[in-house]
């Protein structure tokens, strides 16, 4: 479809492939687009209904520009899904879900949803990226190269290694959300021992918590891990309580809060 105006899919679409040019906009209002091959949306996309994009033949699904609309977006393909522009930058999506069969590439720098983001397939971040959602779930790996990763969410479930040589920030979306580090800790935004192990060595720094956070941060491991990178644990006014030693080996450790801070022990470079 080639037009500098608006392309509107007002009903469900079934085709061999779909391609729109970069001159206009595309409104997907019919709820689903199903192809055997590729889907390429070179222009800005708006969602007017809960939307599922499916390629039954492992085709690539490329959203090359922005995506907006207060709707759910589900993408199913054994090929590569690409977000080339900012998602939810003007109007946050309700949720984003990708299936486990393919890969997802996030190049636009930001994905914002009011609800959940679930990436069941391996993810690659091609730019410094902020994911903002009520909950974030990864079913596989997330690799960012040298790009920074910011996960802003009130619940996190990691299903594979997260890697980058840039900075990693994990912070609550809601200021009062409580944070838990360790299997035996209690909190809404929780990283258990296994998930802490998924934070691969190589980050320039790992920051847990928000400078504007008010929720308590609890640290209680089943087995005390060694953080392989510089670590920051922060809150504006929430209490930080660690009943176990926090071990960063020769890396730096910074604990910052306007609330009470209690730490059983520290092993760090500084």
Coordinates of N, CA and C in Angstrom, one line a residue, residues 225-231 246-253 266-270:
X225 N 25.0 -14.0 46.7 CA 25.7 -13.9 45.4 C 26.8 -12.9 45.5
X226 N 27.7 -13.0 44.5 CA 28.7 -11.9 44.3 C 28.3 -11.1 43.0
X227 N 28.0 -9.9 43.2 CA 27.6 -9.0 42.1 C 29.0 -8.7 41.4
X228 N 29.0 -8.9 40.1 CA 30.2 -8.8 39.3 C 30.5 -7.4 38.8
X229 N 29.5 -6.5 39.0 CA 29.6 -5.1 38.5 C 29.4 -4.1 39.6
X230 N 29.7 -2.9 39.4 CA 29.4 -1.8 40.4 C 27.9 -1.8 40.6
X231 N 27.5 -1.7 41.9 CA 26.1 -1.8 42.3 C 25.7 -0.6 43.1
X246 N 26.1 -8.0 51.5 CA 26.0 -7.6 50.1 C 27.4 -7.6 49.6
X247 N 27.7 -8.5 48.6 CA 29.1 -8.7 48.1 C 29.2 -8.3 46.7
X248 N 30.1 -7.3 46.5 CA 30.4 -6.9 45.1 C 31.9 -7.1 44.8
X249 N 32.5 -8.0 45.5 CA 33.9 -8.3 45.3 C 34.8 -7.0 45.3
X250 N 35.5 -6.8 44.2 CA 36.3 -5.6 44.1 C 35.6 -4.4 43.5
X251 N 34.3 -4.6 43.2 CA 33.5 -3.5 42.5 C 32.9 -2.6 43.6
X252 N 32.5 -1.4 43.2 CA 31.9 -0.4 44.1 C 30.5 -0.8 44.5
X253 N 30.2 -0.4 45.7 CA 28.8 -0.5 46.3 C 28.4 0.8 46.8
X266 N 29.1 -5.9 54.4 CA 29.5 -5.5 53.1 C 30.8 -6.0 52.7
X267 N 30.9 -6.5 51.5 CA 32.2 -6.9 50.8 C 32.2 -6.2 49.5
X268 N 33.1 -5.2 49.4 CA 33.2 -4.4 48.2 C 34.5 -3.8 48.0
X269 N 34.8 -3.3 46.8 CA 36.0 -2.5 46.6 C 36.0 -1.2 47.3
X270 N 34.9 -0.5 47.3 CA 34.8 0.8 48.0 C 33.3 0.9 48.5

